[in-house]
Short mmCIF file of C-alpha atoms and ligand atoms in Angstrom, two decimals:
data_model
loop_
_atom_site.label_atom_id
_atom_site.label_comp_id
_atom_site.label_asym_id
_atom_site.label_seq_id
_atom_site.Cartn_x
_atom_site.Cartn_y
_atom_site.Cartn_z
CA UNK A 198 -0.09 88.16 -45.14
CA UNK A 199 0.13 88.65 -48.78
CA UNK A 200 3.80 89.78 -49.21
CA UNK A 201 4.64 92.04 -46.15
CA UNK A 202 3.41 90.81 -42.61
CA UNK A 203 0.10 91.71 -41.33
CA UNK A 204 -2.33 90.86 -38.88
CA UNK A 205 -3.67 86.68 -38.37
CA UNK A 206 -6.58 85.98 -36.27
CA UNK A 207 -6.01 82.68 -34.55
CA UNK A 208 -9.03 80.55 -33.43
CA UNK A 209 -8.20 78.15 -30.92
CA UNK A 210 -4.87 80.45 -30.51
CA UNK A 211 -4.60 78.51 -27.46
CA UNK A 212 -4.26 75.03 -28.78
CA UNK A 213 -1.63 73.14 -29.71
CA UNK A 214 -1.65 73.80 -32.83
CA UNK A 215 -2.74 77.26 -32.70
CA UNK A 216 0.16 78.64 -30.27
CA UNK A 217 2.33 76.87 -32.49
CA UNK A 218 1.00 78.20 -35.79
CA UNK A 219 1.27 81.69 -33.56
CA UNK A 220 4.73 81.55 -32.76
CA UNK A 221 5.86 80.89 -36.09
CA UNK A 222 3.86 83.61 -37.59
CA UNK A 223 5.31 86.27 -34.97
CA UNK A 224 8.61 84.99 -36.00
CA UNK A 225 7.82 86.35 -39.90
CA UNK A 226 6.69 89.83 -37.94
CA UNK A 227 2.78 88.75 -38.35
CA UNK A 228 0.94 90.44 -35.37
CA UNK A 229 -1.60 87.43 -34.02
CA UNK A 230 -4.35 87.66 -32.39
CA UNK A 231 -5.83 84.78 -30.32
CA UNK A 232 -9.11 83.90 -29.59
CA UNK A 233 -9.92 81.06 -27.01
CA UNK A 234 -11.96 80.25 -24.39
CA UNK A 235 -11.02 81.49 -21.05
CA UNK A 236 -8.42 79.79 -18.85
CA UNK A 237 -6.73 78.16 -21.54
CA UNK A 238 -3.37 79.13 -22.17
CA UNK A 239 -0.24 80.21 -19.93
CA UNK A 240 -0.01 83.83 -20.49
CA UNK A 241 -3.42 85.28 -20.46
CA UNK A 242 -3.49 89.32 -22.16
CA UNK A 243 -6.78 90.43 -23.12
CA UNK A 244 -8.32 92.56 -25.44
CA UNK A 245 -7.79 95.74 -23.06
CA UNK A 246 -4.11 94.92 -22.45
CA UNK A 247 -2.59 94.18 -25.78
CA UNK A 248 1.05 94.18 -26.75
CA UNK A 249 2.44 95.02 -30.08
CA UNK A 250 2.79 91.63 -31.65
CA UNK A 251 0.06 88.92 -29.66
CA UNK A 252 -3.06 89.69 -27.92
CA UNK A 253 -5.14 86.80 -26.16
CA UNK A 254 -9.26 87.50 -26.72
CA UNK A 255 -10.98 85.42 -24.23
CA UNK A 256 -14.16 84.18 -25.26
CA UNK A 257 -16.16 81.23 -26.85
CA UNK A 258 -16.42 81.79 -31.20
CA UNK A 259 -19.85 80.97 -30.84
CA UNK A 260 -20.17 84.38 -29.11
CA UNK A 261 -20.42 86.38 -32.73
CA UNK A 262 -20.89 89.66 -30.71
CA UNK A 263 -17.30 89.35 -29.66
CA UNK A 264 -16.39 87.92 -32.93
CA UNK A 265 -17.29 91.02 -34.74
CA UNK A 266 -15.93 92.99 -31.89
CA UNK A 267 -12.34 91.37 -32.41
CA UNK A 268 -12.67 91.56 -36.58
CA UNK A 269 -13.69 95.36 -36.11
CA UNK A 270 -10.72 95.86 -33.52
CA UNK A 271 -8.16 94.04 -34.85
CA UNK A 272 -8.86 93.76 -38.89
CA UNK A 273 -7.43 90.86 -39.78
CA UNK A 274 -6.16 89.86 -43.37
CA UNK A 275 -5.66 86.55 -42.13
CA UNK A 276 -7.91 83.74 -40.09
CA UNK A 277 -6.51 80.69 -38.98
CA UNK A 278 -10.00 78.94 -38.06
CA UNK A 279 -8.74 75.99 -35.85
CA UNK A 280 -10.89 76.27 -32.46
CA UNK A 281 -12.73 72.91 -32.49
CA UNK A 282 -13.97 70.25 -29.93
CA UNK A 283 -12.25 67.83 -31.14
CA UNK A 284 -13.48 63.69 -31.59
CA UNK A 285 -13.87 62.58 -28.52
CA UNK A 286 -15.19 65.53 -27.50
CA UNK A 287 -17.90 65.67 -30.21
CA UNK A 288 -19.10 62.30 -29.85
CA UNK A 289 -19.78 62.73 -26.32
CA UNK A 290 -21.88 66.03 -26.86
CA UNK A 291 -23.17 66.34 -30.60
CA UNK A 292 -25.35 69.44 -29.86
CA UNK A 293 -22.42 71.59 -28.76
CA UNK A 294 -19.67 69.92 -31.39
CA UNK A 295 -22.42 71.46 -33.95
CA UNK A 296 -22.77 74.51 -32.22
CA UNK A 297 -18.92 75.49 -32.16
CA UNK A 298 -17.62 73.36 -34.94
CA UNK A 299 -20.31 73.72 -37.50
CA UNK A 300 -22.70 77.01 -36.90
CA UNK A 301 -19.74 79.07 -34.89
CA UNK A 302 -17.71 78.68 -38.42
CA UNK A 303 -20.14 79.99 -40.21
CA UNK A 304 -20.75 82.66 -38.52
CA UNK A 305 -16.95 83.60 -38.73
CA UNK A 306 -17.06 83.27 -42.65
CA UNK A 307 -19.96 85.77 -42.97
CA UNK A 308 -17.42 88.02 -40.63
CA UNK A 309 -14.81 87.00 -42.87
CA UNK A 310 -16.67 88.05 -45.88
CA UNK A 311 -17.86 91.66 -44.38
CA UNK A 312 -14.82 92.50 -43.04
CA UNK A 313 -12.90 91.41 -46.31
CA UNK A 314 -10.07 89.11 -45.05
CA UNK A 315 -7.74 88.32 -47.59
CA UNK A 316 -7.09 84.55 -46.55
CA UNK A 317 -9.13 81.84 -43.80
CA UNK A 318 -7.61 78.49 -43.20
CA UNK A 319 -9.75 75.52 -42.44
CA UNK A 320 -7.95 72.57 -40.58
CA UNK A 321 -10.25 69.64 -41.37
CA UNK A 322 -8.92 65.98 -40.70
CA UNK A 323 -8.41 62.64 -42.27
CA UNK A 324 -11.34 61.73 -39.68
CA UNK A 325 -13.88 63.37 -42.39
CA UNK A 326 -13.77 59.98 -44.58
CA UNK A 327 -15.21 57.21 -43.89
CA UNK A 328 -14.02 53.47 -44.34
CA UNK A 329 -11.49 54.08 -46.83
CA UNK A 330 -10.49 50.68 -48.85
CA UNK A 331 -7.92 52.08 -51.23
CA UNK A 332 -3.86 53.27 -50.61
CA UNK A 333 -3.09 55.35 -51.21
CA UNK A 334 -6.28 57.14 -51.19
CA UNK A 335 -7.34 59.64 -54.11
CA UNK A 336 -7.22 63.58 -52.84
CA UNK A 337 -10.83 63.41 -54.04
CA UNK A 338 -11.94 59.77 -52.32
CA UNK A 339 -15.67 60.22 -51.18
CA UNK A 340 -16.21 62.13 -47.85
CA UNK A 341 -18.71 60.08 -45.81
CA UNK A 342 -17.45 59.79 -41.66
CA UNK A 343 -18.89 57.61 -39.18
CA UNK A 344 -18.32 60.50 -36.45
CA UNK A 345 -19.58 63.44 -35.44
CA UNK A 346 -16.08 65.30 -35.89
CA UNK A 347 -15.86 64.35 -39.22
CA UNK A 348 -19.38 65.18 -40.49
CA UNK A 349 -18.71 69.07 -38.68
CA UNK A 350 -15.29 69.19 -40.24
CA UNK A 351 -17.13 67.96 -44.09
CA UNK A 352 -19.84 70.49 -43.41
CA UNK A 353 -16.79 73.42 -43.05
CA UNK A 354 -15.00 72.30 -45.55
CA UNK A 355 -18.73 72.25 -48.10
CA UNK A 356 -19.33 76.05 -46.68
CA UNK A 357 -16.02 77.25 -47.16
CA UNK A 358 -15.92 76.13 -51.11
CA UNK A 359 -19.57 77.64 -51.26
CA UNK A 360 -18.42 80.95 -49.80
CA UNK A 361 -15.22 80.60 -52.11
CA UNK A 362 -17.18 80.07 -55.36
CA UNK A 363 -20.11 82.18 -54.61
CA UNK A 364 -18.47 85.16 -52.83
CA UNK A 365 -14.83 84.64 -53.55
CA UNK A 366 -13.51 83.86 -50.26
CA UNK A 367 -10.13 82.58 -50.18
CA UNK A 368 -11.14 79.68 -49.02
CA UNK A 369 -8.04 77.03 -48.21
CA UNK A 370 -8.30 73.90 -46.24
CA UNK A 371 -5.48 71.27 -45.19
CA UNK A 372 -6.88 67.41 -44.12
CA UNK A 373 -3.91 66.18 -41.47
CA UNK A 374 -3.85 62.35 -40.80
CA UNK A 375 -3.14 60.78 -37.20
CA UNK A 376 -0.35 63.56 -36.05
CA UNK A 377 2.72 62.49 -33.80
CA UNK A 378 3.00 64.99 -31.39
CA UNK A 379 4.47 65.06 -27.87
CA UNK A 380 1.13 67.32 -27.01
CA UNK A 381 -1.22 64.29 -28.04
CA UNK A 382 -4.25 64.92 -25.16
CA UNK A 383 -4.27 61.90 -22.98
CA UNK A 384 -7.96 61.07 -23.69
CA UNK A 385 -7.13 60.94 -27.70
CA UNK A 386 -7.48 56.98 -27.84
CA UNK A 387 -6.82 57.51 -31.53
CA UNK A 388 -2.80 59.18 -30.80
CA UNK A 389 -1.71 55.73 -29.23
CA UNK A 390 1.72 56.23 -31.37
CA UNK A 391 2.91 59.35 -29.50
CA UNK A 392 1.20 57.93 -26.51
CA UNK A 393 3.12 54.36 -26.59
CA UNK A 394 6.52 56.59 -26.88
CA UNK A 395 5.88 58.85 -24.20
CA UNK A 396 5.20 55.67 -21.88
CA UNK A 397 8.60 54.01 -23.22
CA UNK A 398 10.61 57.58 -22.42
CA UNK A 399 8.82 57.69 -18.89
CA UNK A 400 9.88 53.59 -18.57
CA UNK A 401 6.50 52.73 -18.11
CA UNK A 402 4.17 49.85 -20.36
CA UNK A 403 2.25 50.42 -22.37
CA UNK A 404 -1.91 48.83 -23.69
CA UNK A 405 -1.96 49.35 -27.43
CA UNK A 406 -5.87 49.95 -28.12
CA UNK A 407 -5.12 48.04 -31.93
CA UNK A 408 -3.63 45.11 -32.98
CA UNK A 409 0.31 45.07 -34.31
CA UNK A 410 -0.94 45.00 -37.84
CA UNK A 411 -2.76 47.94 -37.79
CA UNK A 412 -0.68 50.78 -40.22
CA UNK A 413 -2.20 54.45 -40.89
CA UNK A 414 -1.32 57.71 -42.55
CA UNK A 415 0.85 59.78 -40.12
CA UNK A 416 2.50 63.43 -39.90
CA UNK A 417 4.79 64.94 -37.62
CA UNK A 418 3.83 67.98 -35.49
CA UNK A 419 6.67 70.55 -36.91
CA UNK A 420 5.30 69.33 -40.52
CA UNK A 421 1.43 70.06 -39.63
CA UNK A 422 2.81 73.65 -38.56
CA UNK A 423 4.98 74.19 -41.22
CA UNK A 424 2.46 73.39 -43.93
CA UNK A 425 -0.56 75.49 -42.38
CA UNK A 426 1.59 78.73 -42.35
CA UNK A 427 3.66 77.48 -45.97
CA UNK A 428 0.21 76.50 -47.38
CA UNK A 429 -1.85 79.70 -46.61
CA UNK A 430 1.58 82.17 -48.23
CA UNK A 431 1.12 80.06 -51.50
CA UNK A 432 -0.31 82.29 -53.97
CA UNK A 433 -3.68 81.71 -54.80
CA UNK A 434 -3.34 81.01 -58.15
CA UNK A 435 -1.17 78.66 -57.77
CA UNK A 436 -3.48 76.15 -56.35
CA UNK A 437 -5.61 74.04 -57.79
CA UNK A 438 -7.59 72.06 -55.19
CA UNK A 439 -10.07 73.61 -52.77
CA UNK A 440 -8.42 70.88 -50.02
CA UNK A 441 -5.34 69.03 -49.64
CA UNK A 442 -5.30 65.81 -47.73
CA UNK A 443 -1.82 65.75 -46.60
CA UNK A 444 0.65 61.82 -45.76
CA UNK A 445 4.05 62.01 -44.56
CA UNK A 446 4.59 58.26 -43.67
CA UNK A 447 2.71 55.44 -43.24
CA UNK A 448 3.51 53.93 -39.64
CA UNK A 449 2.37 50.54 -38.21
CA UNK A 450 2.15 49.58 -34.08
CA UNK A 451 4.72 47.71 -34.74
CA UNK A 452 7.09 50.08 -36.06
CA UNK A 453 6.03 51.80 -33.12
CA UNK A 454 6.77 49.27 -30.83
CA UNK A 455 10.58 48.52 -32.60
CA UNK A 456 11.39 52.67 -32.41
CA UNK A 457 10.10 52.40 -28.80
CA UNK A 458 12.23 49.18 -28.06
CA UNK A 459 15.13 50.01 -29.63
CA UNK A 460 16.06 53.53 -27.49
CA UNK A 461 14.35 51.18 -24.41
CA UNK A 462 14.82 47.66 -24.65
CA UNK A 463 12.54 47.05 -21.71
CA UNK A 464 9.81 48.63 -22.72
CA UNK A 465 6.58 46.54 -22.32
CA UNK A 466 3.21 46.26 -23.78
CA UNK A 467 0.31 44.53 -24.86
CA UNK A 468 -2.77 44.93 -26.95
CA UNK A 469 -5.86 45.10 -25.63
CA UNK A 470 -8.40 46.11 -28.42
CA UNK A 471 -10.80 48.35 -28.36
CA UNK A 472 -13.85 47.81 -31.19
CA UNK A 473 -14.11 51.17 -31.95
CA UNK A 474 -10.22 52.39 -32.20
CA UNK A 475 -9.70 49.68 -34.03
CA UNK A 476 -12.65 49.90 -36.54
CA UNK A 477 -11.71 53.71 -36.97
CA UNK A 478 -8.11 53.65 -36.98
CA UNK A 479 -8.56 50.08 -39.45
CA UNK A 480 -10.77 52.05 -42.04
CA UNK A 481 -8.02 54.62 -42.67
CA UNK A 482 -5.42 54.99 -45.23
CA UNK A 483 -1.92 53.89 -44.54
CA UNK A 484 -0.82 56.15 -47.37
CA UNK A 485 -2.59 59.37 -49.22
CA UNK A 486 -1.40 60.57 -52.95
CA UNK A 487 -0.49 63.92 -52.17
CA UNK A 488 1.60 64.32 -54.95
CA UNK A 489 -0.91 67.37 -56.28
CA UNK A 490 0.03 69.41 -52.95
CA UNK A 491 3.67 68.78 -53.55
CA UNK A 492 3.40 70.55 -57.14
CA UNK A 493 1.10 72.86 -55.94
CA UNK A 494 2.80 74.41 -52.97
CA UNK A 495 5.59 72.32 -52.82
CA UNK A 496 4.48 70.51 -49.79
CA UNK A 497 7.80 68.36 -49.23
CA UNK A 498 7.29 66.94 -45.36
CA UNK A 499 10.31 67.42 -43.19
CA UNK A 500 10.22 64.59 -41.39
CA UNK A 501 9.71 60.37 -41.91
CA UNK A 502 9.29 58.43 -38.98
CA UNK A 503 12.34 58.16 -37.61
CA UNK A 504 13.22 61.96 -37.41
CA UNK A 505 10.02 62.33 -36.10
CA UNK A 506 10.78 59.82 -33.37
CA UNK A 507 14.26 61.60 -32.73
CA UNK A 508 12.62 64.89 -32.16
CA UNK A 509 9.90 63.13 -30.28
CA UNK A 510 12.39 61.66 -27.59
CA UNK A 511 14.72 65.26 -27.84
CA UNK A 512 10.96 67.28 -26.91
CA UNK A 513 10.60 64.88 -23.76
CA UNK A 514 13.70 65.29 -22.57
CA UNK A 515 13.87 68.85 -22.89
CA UNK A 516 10.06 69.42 -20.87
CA UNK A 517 11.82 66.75 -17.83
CA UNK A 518 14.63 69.16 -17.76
N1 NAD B 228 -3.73 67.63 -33.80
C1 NAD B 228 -4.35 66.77 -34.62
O1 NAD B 228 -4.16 65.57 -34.54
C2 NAD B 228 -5.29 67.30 -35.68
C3 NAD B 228 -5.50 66.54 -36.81
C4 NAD B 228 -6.38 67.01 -37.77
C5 NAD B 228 -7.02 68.22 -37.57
N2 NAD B 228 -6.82 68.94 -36.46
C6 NAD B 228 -7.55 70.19 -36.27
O2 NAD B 228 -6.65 71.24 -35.98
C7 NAD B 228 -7.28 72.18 -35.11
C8 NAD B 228 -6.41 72.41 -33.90
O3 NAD B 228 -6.18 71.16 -33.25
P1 NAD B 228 -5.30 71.03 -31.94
O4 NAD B 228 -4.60 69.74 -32.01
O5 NAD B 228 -4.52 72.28 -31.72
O6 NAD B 228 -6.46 70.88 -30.86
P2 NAD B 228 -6.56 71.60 -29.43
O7 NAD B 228 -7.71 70.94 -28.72
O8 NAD B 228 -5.25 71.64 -28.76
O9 NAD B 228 -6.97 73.09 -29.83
C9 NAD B 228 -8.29 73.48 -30.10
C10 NAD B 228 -8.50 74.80 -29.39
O10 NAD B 228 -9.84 75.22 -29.64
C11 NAD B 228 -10.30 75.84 -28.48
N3 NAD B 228 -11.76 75.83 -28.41
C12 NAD B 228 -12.58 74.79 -28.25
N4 NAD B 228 -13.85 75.20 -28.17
C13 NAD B 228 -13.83 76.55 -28.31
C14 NAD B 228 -14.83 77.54 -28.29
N5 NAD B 228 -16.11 77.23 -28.11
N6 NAD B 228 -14.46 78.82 -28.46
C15 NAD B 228 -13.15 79.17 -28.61
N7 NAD B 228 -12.15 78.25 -28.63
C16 NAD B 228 -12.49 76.96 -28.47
C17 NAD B 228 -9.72 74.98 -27.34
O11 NAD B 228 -9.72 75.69 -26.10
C18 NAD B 228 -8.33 74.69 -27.87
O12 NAD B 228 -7.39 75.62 -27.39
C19 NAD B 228 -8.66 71.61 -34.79
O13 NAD B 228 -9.59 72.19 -35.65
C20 NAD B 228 -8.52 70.14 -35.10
O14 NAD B 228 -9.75 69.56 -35.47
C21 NAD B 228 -5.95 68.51 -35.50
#
């Protein structure tokens, strides 16, 4: 992808993220490939029945036989590393969150490194600090998570900076804060926000699992897709972090709950903490200094919170047409 469109090998192509990060890159004439495990996804192709611009491999990325198949196939200049079990996922099976989120990545950066990709983007999390006192928080506050997800997504982030300054990888990493997406999995305790305003759209309550002072970091969707494919064009040289840790907005339940009662005045709810949510969620920043990625790259977030909301309510409507 360094000036004319090339080839981008998507991890996780099937993911939210991943088919978005996908579509926008075939838009800009990239060819993607995308690697998942089998029976996610809507339109499965695989490797045998390719067409010019997408091709689905089916398979697990801790299976590094058909990871070296697919780099010495399809020669990417590009990875887009963002298959991951994701938190609660993790927590409830630490061997395997290791296995794919931790050992399966670095696996694909030896690949990366033999088969001489030009760029591989890391999408760590604002999950990979711990307790964070301060906001907004330093870009280079200390890394130390109380979760399983976190600790993988710290150890990526280490071996991606060693393989960058040992072996000149081009290494680049984006942390995303709680995102507010209409695609927020329903066992994500942690995305109560787009949870709480899918339950107003749907006119149905809602249980906040925090109290109404609790405020965090968030991001729209279209804004964590825009900056992965904006931040992995920016020329190398140009930047001067090995990770950004990206804010758009800080947003609080209750400016959940106002958004959510002002388009529904009925809408009803009530809090009903849980220890852990709120511990996690609690020890977060409500705001991140991000300034050095806006100079860098010119990270400028589309959206505040109530765009995001207005897009939010325009993407349910559309999927209960
Ligand atoms: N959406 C968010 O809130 C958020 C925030 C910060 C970071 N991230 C990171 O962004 C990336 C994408 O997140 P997402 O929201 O699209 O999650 P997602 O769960 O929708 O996508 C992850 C994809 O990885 C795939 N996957 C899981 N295990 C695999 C395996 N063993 N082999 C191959 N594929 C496997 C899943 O099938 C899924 O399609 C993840 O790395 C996640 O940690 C997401």
């Amino acid at each position: 992808m360094t000036g004319k469109p090339g080839t981008a090998l998507i991890t996780g192509g099937n993911g939210n993220l991943g088919r978005l990060v996908g579509e926008r890159l075939k838009e800009q004439g990239v060819r993607v490939i995308k690697f998942d495990i089998p029976g996610t996804g809507s339109s499965q192709r695989v490797m045998d029945q390719s067409d010019d611009n997408e091709v689905v491999v089916q398979g697990d990325v801790r299976d590094v036989g058909l990871l070296r198949e697919t780099m010495e196939r399809y020669r990417p200049d590009t990875i887009f590393h963002l298959a991951s079990l994701l938190s609660g996922s993790s927590e409830a099976d630490i061997q395997m969150a290791w296995e794919v989120n931790a050992s399966a990545s670095f696996q694909l950066m030896q690949l990366a490194m033999e088969f001489k990709v030009g760029r591989f983007f890391f999408a760590s999390t604002l999950a990979s600090y711990g307790e964070v006192e301060e906001s907004p928080m330093v870009q280079d506050f200390p890394q130390w998570p109380s979760n399983l997800y976190g600790v993988t997504k710290i150890a990526v982030e280490r071996l991606g900076v060693y393989f960058k300054l040992k072996h000149g990888m081009d290494f680049r990493c984006l942390r995303f804060p709680l995102v507010l997406s209409p695609f927020a999995p329903k066992a994500a305790v942690t995305a109560y926000p787009s949870h709480a305003l899918r339950a107003a759209f749907n006119q149905s309550s809602f249980v906040f699992p925090v109290s109404a002072n609790i405020s965090v970091s968030t991001i729209f969707l279209d804004d964590v897709v825009d900056s992965i494919v904006q931040f992995t064009a920016a020329d190398r040289d140009a930047l001067t972090q090995h990770a950004y840790s990206l804010h758009a907005y800080c947003l609080s339940t209750t400016m959940v709950i106002d958004a959510a009662r002002k388009r529904f005045p009925g809408f009803e709810y009530r809090h009903e903490i849980i220890g852990s949510v709120e511990e996690l969620i609690g020890g977060w920043p409500s705001a991140i200094d991000d300034e050095v990625a806006k100079k860098d790259w010119e990270w400028n977030p589309a959206y505040d919170f109530e765009k995001s909301v207005m897009q939010l309510f325009q993407m349910f409507s559309a999927e209960a047409r």
